[in-house]
XYZ file of C-alpha atoms in Angstrom:
535
model
C 0.008 -0.059 -0.013
C 2.936 2.211 0.345
C 4.095 4.773 -2.205
C 7.604 6.187 -2.670
C 9.403 7.256 0.530
C 9.741 10.976 1.073
C 12.425 13.192 2.653
C 10.893 15.412 5.390
C 13.627 17.925 4.691
C 12.088 18.790 1.517
C 9.089 20.125 3.057
C 9.726 21.567 6.494
C 10.016 25.447 6.486
C 10.182 25.592 2.613
C 7.964 27.757 0.382
C 8.404 25.476 -2.489
C 7.127 22.004 -2.524
C 8.473 19.580 -5.153
C 5.887 17.187 -6.710
C 6.806 13.521 -6.135
C 3.345 12.030 -6.189
C 0.219 13.031 -7.962
C -3.499 11.915 -7.643
C -5.417 12.310 -10.768
C -9.270 11.571 -10.980
C -11.010 13.903 -13.446
C -14.321 13.880 -15.225
C -13.278 16.647 -17.735
C -10.393 15.037 -19.493
C -9.344 18.207 -21.546
C -5.547 18.363 -21.834
C -4.909 15.719 -19.405
C -2.387 13.923 -21.550
C -0.272 17.089 -21.789
C -0.187 17.439 -17.880
C 0.582 13.590 -17.747
C 3.557 14.087 -19.994
C 4.858 16.839 -17.816
C 4.495 14.505 -14.673
C 6.192 11.675 -16.405
C 9.031 13.721 -17.583
C 9.611 14.861 -13.914
C 9.241 11.158 -12.778
C 6.229 11.890 -10.662
C 4.161 8.804 -9.651
C 0.684 9.012 -10.892
C -2.034 7.455 -8.906
C -5.336 7.381 -10.668
C -8.832 6.044 -10.805
C -11.189 4.531 -13.402
C -11.486 6.216 -16.628
C -8.659 8.699 -15.908
C -6.283 5.688 -15.297
C -7.505 3.975 -18.477
C -6.774 7.195 -20.565
C -3.299 7.686 -19.056
C -2.393 3.962 -19.358
C -3.590 3.914 -22.917
C -1.299 6.742 -23.780
C 1.640 4.772 -22.458
C 1.992 6.288 -18.909
C 2.814 4.385 -15.915
C -0.166 4.588 -13.583
C -0.682 3.267 -10.035
C -4.376 2.208 -9.407
C -6.001 3.646 -6.331
C -7.065 0.183 -5.440
C -3.312 -0.730 -5.125
C -2.861 2.149 -2.652
C -6.094 1.458 -0.545
C -5.856 -2.369 -0.828
C -9.551 -2.120 -1.591
C -11.133 -2.664 -4.949
C -13.192 -0.008 -6.622
C -16.812 -0.928 -5.912
C -20.547 -0.348 -6.006
C -20.359 0.959 -9.644
C -17.494 3.396 -8.815
C -19.195 4.995 -5.923
C -16.444 3.787 -3.636
C -12.917 4.404 -4.727
C -11.052 7.053 -2.980
C -12.889 7.190 0.412
C -10.166 5.472 2.303
C -7.394 6.544 4.884
C -4.632 5.300 2.520
C -5.808 8.297 0.176
C -7.014 10.961 2.695
C -4.056 10.594 4.949
C -1.908 11.261 2.124
C -3.835 14.434 1.346
C -4.253 15.850 4.747
C -0.817 15.129 6.450
C 0.706 18.317 7.278
C 4.437 17.576 6.685
C 5.506 20.632 8.618
C 4.602 18.505 11.852
C 6.934 15.939 12.951
C 4.068 13.933 14.506
C 2.180 13.791 11.130
C 5.384 12.541 9.622
C 5.720 9.849 12.124
C 2.120 8.692 11.803
C 2.589 8.400 8.011
C 5.667 6.192 8.390
C 3.996 4.106 10.986
C 0.874 3.635 8.613
C 3.245 3.245 5.701
C 1.444 5.928 3.731
C 3.063 8.293 1.282
C 1.816 11.818 0.813
C 0.540 13.620 -2.336
C 2.116 16.882 -3.421
C -0.367 17.390 -6.413
C -3.956 16.421 -6.604
C -5.830 16.892 -10.026
C -9.535 16.429 -9.536
C -12.729 17.781 -11.099
C -16.205 16.771 -10.424
C -18.870 14.831 -12.108
C -20.845 16.904 -14.710
C -23.815 17.369 -12.503
C -24.826 20.880 -13.770
C -24.357 19.832 -17.438
C -26.491 16.694 -16.827
C -29.352 18.781 -15.226
C -29.270 21.266 -18.215
C -29.451 18.365 -20.630
C -32.891 17.429 -19.319
C -31.801 13.977 -18.092
C -34.032 11.904 -15.882
C -33.823 12.468 -12.215
C -32.036 8.954 -11.629
C -29.381 9.962 -14.077
C -28.986 13.325 -12.414
C -28.516 11.687 -9.024
C -25.728 9.505 -10.278
C -23.775 12.533 -11.202
C -23.713 13.752 -7.517
C -19.995 13.447 -6.861
C -19.053 12.284 -3.270
C -15.388 11.323 -3.370
C -14.387 14.130 -5.551
C -15.382 17.027 -3.418
C -13.929 15.132 -0.268
C -10.641 14.961 -1.944
C -10.724 18.496 -3.250
C -11.639 19.934 0.131
C -9.011 17.813 1.816
C -6.255 18.984 -0.495
C -7.366 22.675 -0.393
C -7.297 22.584 3.474
C -3.766 21.292 3.230
C -2.467 23.893 0.767
C 0.593 24.349 2.851
C 1.682 20.852 1.417
C -0.523 20.056 -1.440
C -1.398 21.770 -4.773
C -5.090 21.128 -5.761
C -6.064 21.639 -9.321
C -9.782 21.498 -10.368
C -9.692 22.847 -13.967
C -7.609 22.299 -16.962
C -7.037 26.073 -17.181
C -4.615 25.659 -14.386
C -2.576 22.932 -16.225
C -0.033 25.236 -17.923
C 0.918 26.973 -14.731
C 1.312 23.630 -12.972
C 3.410 22.250 -15.765
C 5.642 25.289 -15.517
C 5.974 24.848 -11.777
C 6.905 21.195 -12.032
C 9.664 21.988 -14.532
C 11.060 24.702 -12.139
C 11.090 22.382 -9.110
C 7.683 22.669 -7.519
C 4.738 24.746 -6.605
C 5.177 27.697 -4.291
C 2.926 28.737 -1.243
C 1.120 31.707 -2.996
C 0.294 29.498 -5.987
C -1.140 26.730 -3.757
C -3.117 29.241 -1.745
C -4.594 30.643 -4.948
C -5.467 27.127 -6.123
C -7.077 26.215 -2.742
C -9.301 29.363 -3.059
C -10.549 28.313 -6.512
C -11.030 24.686 -5.280
C -13.298 25.707 -2.464
C -15.212 27.914 -4.768
C -15.543 24.978 -7.107
C -17.004 22.662 -4.310
C -19.174 25.343 -2.946
C -20.781 26.163 -6.293
C -21.191 22.336 -6.920
C -23.030 21.852 -3.643
C -25.218 24.751 -4.215
C -26.290 23.447 -7.450
C -27.141 20.063 -6.052
C -29.084 21.765 -3.211
C -30.942 23.932 -5.747
C -31.861 20.942 -7.914
C -33.264 19.034 -4.888
C -35.212 22.204 -3.853
C -36.699 22.499 -7.312
C -37.575 18.609 -7.591
C -39.484 18.776 -4.444
C -41.763 21.847 -5.193
C -45.357 21.332 -4.462
C -47.943 21.450 -7.150
C -48.819 25.032 -6.681
C -45.181 26.217 -6.500
C -43.054 27.170 -9.549
C -40.400 29.220 -7.999
C -37.543 27.569 -5.994
C -37.196 28.096 -2.244
C -33.411 28.320 -2.794
C -31.660 29.834 -5.748
C -28.098 29.309 -6.881
C -26.491 30.960 -9.941
C -23.033 29.836 -10.852
C -21.068 31.865 -13.357
C -17.494 31.769 -14.321
C -15.693 35.136 -15.278
C -15.065 35.113 -19.062
C -13.200 38.267 -19.310
C -12.705 41.599 -17.696
C -14.094 44.644 -19.533
C -12.309 47.968 -20.036
C -14.845 49.488 -17.586
C -18.568 49.384 -16.721
C -21.306 51.914 -17.641
C -18.899 54.694 -16.785
C -15.028 54.852 -16.835
C -14.563 54.793 -13.060
C -16.450 51.499 -12.620
C -14.762 48.147 -12.925
C -16.532 45.478 -14.827
C -16.430 41.857 -16.246
C -18.620 39.373 -18.189
C -19.528 36.178 -16.527
C -20.950 33.107 -18.250
C -23.305 30.577 -16.653
C -22.770 26.813 -17.070
C -25.274 25.712 -19.605
C -26.053 29.316 -20.836
C -27.066 30.022 -24.412
C -27.347 33.724 -24.638
C -25.334 36.896 -25.633
C -22.571 35.892 -23.128
C -22.012 32.758 -25.293
C -21.800 34.622 -28.569
C -18.662 34.525 -30.752
C -17.092 37.773 -31.643
C -16.031 37.594 -35.385
C -14.351 40.983 -35.473
C -13.852 44.422 -34.074
C -13.073 46.079 -30.860
C -13.360 44.550 -27.499
C -17.054 44.590 -26.364
C -17.994 47.048 -23.545
C -20.527 46.720 -20.669
C -22.877 48.959 -22.496
C -22.359 46.988 -25.686
C -23.493 43.770 -24.118
C -26.556 45.502 -22.430
C -27.718 47.116 -25.783
C -26.972 43.834 -27.655
C -29.183 41.925 -25.423
C -32.059 44.401 -25.520
C -31.687 44.218 -29.313
C -31.979 40.491 -29.508
C -35.117 40.925 -27.149
C -36.732 43.086 -29.755
C -35.804 41.169 -33.037
C -36.539 37.645 -31.736
C -40.148 38.668 -30.650
C -40.813 38.675 -34.318
C -41.480 35.545 -36.512
C -40.903 37.194 -39.812
C -37.402 38.397 -40.686
C -36.743 41.359 -38.421
C -34.154 43.878 -37.310
C -33.981 45.942 -34.219
C -31.821 49.079 -33.803
C -31.074 49.870 -30.072
C -29.421 52.957 -28.405
C -29.098 53.098 -24.670
C -31.327 50.014 -24.226
C -34.160 51.466 -26.189
C -35.325 50.889 -29.837
C -34.495 53.561 -32.432
C -36.428 51.399 -34.837
C -37.877 47.792 -35.167
C -39.253 46.492 -38.469
C -39.955 43.318 -40.324
C -39.265 42.705 -43.908
C -41.494 44.357 -46.503
C -43.780 41.980 -48.311
C -42.162 40.064 -51.154
C -38.738 41.801 -50.470
C -35.908 40.072 -52.439
C -33.745 40.331 -49.329
C -35.960 40.221 -46.153
C -33.133 40.979 -43.809
C -31.735 43.972 -45.652
C -35.396 45.221 -46.208
C -36.197 44.866 -42.507
C -33.002 46.806 -41.673
C -33.679 49.768 -43.973
C -37.252 50.002 -42.629
C -36.048 49.922 -39.026
C -33.353 52.493 -39.805
C -35.884 54.961 -41.417
C -37.691 55.135 -38.049
C -35.131 57.365 -36.515
C -31.836 57.769 -38.677
C -30.388 60.197 -36.261
C -30.547 57.999 -33.160
C -29.636 55.027 -35.163
C -26.030 56.709 -35.299
C -23.853 54.497 -33.144
C -26.474 52.053 -32.429
C -26.492 48.350 -31.895
C -28.246 46.121 -34.288
C -29.839 42.744 -33.934
C -31.393 40.583 -36.510
C -33.345 37.199 -36.241
C -31.861 35.998 -39.442
C -28.623 35.833 -41.463
C -26.888 39.024 -42.176
C -26.656 39.335 -45.996
C -24.372 41.103 -48.361
C -27.093 43.539 -49.312
C -27.610 44.502 -45.598
C -23.766 44.774 -45.105
C -23.503 47.159 -48.168
C -26.499 49.213 -46.781
C -24.441 49.568 -43.669
C -21.142 50.970 -45.218
C -21.801 54.465 -44.475
C -23.727 54.070 -41.170
C -21.689 54.194 -38.127
C -22.701 51.260 -35.987
C -21.269 49.898 -32.771
C -22.298 46.271 -32.814
C -24.318 43.708 -34.964
C -25.509 40.526 -33.559
C -27.093 37.804 -35.518
C -27.378 34.061 -35.838
C -25.147 34.062 -38.953
C -23.393 36.222 -41.428
C -22.889 35.579 -45.130
C -19.136 35.317 -46.176
C -19.509 38.143 -48.569
C -21.036 40.276 -45.782
C -18.117 39.537 -43.519
C -15.704 40.734 -46.478
C -17.641 43.959 -46.579
C -17.449 44.542 -42.713
C -13.690 44.129 -42.853
C -13.379 47.659 -43.998
C -14.948 48.597 -40.585
C -12.306 47.246 -38.259
C -13.854 48.698 -35.163
C -17.168 47.260 -35.928
C -18.046 44.460 -33.440
C -19.761 41.320 -35.135
C -21.392 38.816 -32.693
C -22.517 35.493 -33.913
C -25.054 33.840 -31.699
C -24.530 30.231 -30.379
C -26.344 27.525 -32.279
C -28.540 26.848 -29.352
C -29.451 30.439 -28.582
C -32.845 30.971 -27.176
C -34.561 33.498 -24.878
C -34.298 32.639 -21.098
C -37.474 31.378 -19.412
C -36.829 33.525 -16.352
C -35.594 36.875 -15.519
C -33.234 37.803 -12.733
C -32.401 41.202 -11.505
C -30.198 42.183 -8.577
C -31.474 44.380 -5.879
C -29.617 45.697 -2.853
C -29.424 42.711 -0.372
C -30.930 40.132 -2.868
C -32.438 39.635 -6.278
C -35.715 39.404 -7.931
C -36.888 36.501 -10.049
C -39.855 36.328 -12.388
C -41.149 34.498 -15.411
C -39.873 36.145 -18.667
C -42.335 38.177 -20.450
C -43.067 36.368 -23.518
C -45.773 36.562 -26.165
C -47.659 33.357 -26.993
C -46.582 31.543 -30.226
C -50.075 31.710 -31.448
C -50.294 35.496 -31.029
C -52.625 35.867 -34.046
C -55.245 33.580 -32.322
C -54.806 35.380 -29.138
C -55.368 38.708 -30.913
C -58.855 37.337 -32.136
C -59.860 37.437 -28.524
C -58.787 41.033 -27.977
C -61.775 43.106 -26.854
C -62.796 45.466 -29.490
C -64.176 48.420 -27.590
C -64.336 51.142 -30.349
C -64.447 51.241 -34.109
C -64.462 48.298 -36.660
C -62.098 45.298 -36.772
C -59.296 46.081 -39.058
C -58.737 43.998 -42.314
C -56.133 40.992 -41.710
C -53.179 42.876 -43.190
C -53.886 45.916 -40.849
C -54.571 43.525 -37.864
C -51.007 42.161 -38.530
C -49.683 45.685 -38.229
C -51.452 46.185 -34.922
C -50.002 43.004 -33.647
C -46.589 44.044 -34.758
C -47.003 47.384 -32.777
C -48.028 45.406 -29.748
C -44.983 43.199 -29.856
C -42.548 46.010 -30.609
C -43.963 47.849 -27.705
C -42.567 45.215 -25.233
C -38.971 46.048 -26.246
C -39.490 49.740 -25.281
C -38.785 51.031 -21.741
C -42.013 52.217 -19.800
C -43.899 54.256 -20.189
C -43.943 52.964 -23.825
C -45.829 54.014 -26.930
C -45.303 52.697 -30.470
C -46.452 54.065 -33.665
C -46.119 51.821 -36.588
C -47.130 51.588 -40.398
C -46.937 48.261 -42.278
C -45.081 46.359 -39.532
C -42.302 48.941 -39.192
C -42.018 51.494 -36.276
C -42.406 55.233 -37.332
C -42.355 56.754 -33.910
C -41.493 55.627 -30.368
C -41.943 57.270 -27.068
C -40.150 55.767 -24.109
C -39.031 56.089 -20.429
C -41.198 59.026 -19.670
C -42.522 59.403 -16.189
C -46.123 59.977 -17.555
C -47.820 58.307 -20.537
C -49.008 61.631 -22.204
C -45.347 62.640 -22.543
C -44.550 59.372 -24.247
C -47.379 59.741 -26.552
C -46.115 63.334 -27.501
C -42.649 62.104 -28.038
C -43.814 59.347 -30.279
C -45.828 61.716 -32.334
C -43.039 64.199 -32.551
C -40.646 61.616 -33.695
C -43.090 60.226 -36.326
C -43.921 63.692 -37.717
C -46.111 63.363 -40.886
C -45.977 59.632 -40.631
C -48.124 59.436 -37.617
C -51.069 60.076 -39.857
C -52.461 56.575 -40.756
C -50.356 54.749 -38.363
C -51.511 52.319 -35.627
C -50.374 52.655 -31.906
C -49.609 50.351 -29.034
C -49.333 51.358 -25.371
C -47.643 48.936 -22.952
C -50.093 49.734 -20.249
C -53.533 51.322 -19.921
C -54.140 54.962 -20.386
C -54.838 56.665 -17.013
C -56.555 59.537 -18.638
C -58.037 60.274 -22.048
C -55.389 62.987 -22.744
C -52.606 60.405 -23.998
C -54.932 58.698 -26.289
C -56.123 62.101 -27.500
C -52.627 63.083 -28.535
C -52.401 59.940 -30.725
C -55.933 60.614 -32.125
C -55.009 64.086 -33.049
C -51.946 62.980 -34.919
C -54.009 60.867 -37.119
C -53.603 57.389 -35.666
C -56.294 55.020 -37.023
C -56.156 52.216 -34.427
C -54.806 51.789 -30.884
C -54.115 48.614 -28.908
C -53.685 48.767 -24.992
C -54.330 46.592 -22.100
C -57.243 48.535 -20.596
C -58.111 48.350 -16.944
C -58.114 52.130 -15.921
C -60.852 53.489 -13.723
C -61.235 56.004 -16.621
C -61.464 53.481 -19.353
C -64.854 54.812 -20.374
C -63.334 58.214 -20.981
C -60.621 56.814 -23.012
C -62.941 54.537 -25.126
C -65.304 57.490 -25.646
C -62.495 59.672 -27.193
C -61.816 56.847 -29.496
C -65.413 56.497 -30.571
C -65.920 60.130 -30.954
C -62.951 60.213 -33.518
C -63.922 56.882 -35.240
C -60.773 55.301 -34.130
C -60.548 51.487 -33.485
C -59.401 50.388 -30.105
C -58.694 47.071 -28.569
C -58.209 45.836 -24.975
C -55.776 43.277 -24.673
C -56.174 42.511 -20.876
C -52.370 42.129 -20.539
C -49.823 44.734 -20.174
C -46.058 44.553 -20.966
C -44.051 46.900 -18.729
C -40.235 46.978 -19.427
C -38.288 48.902 -16.696
C-alpha cells in the first residue's frame, strides 16, 4: 500500500514543494495527457482512478491504481474508490509537523503533493434534461472530499480543479515545484468550485420537491465563471467583467467575429436588441441605443432580401438616433444589408449568422463588433435582477406563439375590426412595444415603427414624444401602449396626430373616457387585458 518514500527535509520550512506523487481523478479530461507528459518527464508517480487511469495507461504512461494504494477494490459501480485513509491521510498530512510525519511512516502511507480532480458533470446533466435517476448518479461524493481535503492542506498540496490551471502547474513542475502563493490561490478556487457544486445540487433538490402550486424555487443558486474583464462598466470609473453561466445559451456565449473589445454597455444594448428582434417571427431587425429601440421592423412583403429590407425599414424610423446604435437580426446578415451599412456608423451587429460576402464588406470597418449567436441560442425562461441585499426572479415576459389567435380574442371597444393585413400591423406594434422602456408608446405602419416614445414618467409625454418623432408619418399609423391610459389625454394626442387604431391593455378606472374619445374620433381600439411593462 505504500508509495515512494519522502524526505521530510524537502517540506519543512520551505515555500516551494516539489511534486513527487500526484493523484489524478477527473471527469473533464481536456488536456490531461499534456499534464501527464509533464508529470512523467519529472518522474512523478501518478495514482489514478477509473476512466482517468485507463486514458493515461492507454497513452503509455505508468499509472498506480487507487486500489493498489487502498488495498480495496473500486466498488458499487465506482461510488467507492477514494474514500479511504490510504488516500486521505496522504492528502491531509501536514508535513511541517513531525508527529504527522511519524504517523505516516507508521501507517506506511506516502503523501501527495499534487491532486488533480474535477467533479462529475452534475450541472451539465441537469441542463441536458436528463431523468432524475441519471442526475442523482452525477452527484460526486469522493471528488469533493478529495478537493476539500487537499485545499485545506494547501501548505503541502497543490489542488487543481480545472484544465485552465494545467499550464501554470506544468511550468511549476519543471521549475522544481509549486510555491505557497500558488497553492493558496489554487485552494481558493477549489473551495469555490465545491461550494458552487454543492449549491447546484441543493438547488436541484429544492426544485425537484416543489409542491404542485409552486413554480419558483425556495433556494436559488446562480453559478457563473468570469469570461473576461471589460475596459470599464457603464462609466469609466466602474470596474466590470462578463461572466458566463454553465449551460447558458445567450449573448454571453456569442462568438465575436471581428471588431474592438465589447464594452459593458455594448452587451446591455445587444441583449436588448435581441429581445426586440426575436419577438418577431418574420425576418426582423431591431436598432437599439441606450437599451431603447431607435427602430424595429420586419421585412416588406415580397422583399428580395428580407433582412436587408427589415434593416432599412427599421433605420428609417429614426436615422439620427441610429447613429452609433446596436443592431440585432433574427436571420442571417446578407451582403445587401452589409452594403447598406457601409456609411452608417454602428457599434455592434449581432445575428445568428453572417454571409461570407457580408463579412468581407465589414472588414473595412475594423472597429465594428460582429457577434454570432450560439447555435442553441434561445430566450431565457426566467428574468433575474439584482437589488440591494438580494435579487428578484420572475417568469420572462413572452408573447404566445399563437399570438394571431390570441389577438382574435382582444376586446374590440371602439370602431371596426381592421382587415387582416392591418390587424397584422397592430399585432406588430403590440409586440414591438414590449421592447420599449415604460412608459412605452409605439407608432407603426406596415409592420415597421415610425415613432417611439419611451421612458417618460407619464404616458401623455410618451405619446407626445412618439408623435413628434413620427412627424407626418403619424397620420394613418397604428399605436400600441404597454399599459392602460390613466386619462384620455394620452390617447387624444395619438388621435389628433391621425392614428387609426390603438391597442392597449385596458383596466383604468377611466377606461370609459378613453374609449369614448376613440369612438368620437372613429378610431379603432382594442383591449388586450395584458400589459407589457419593461423597466
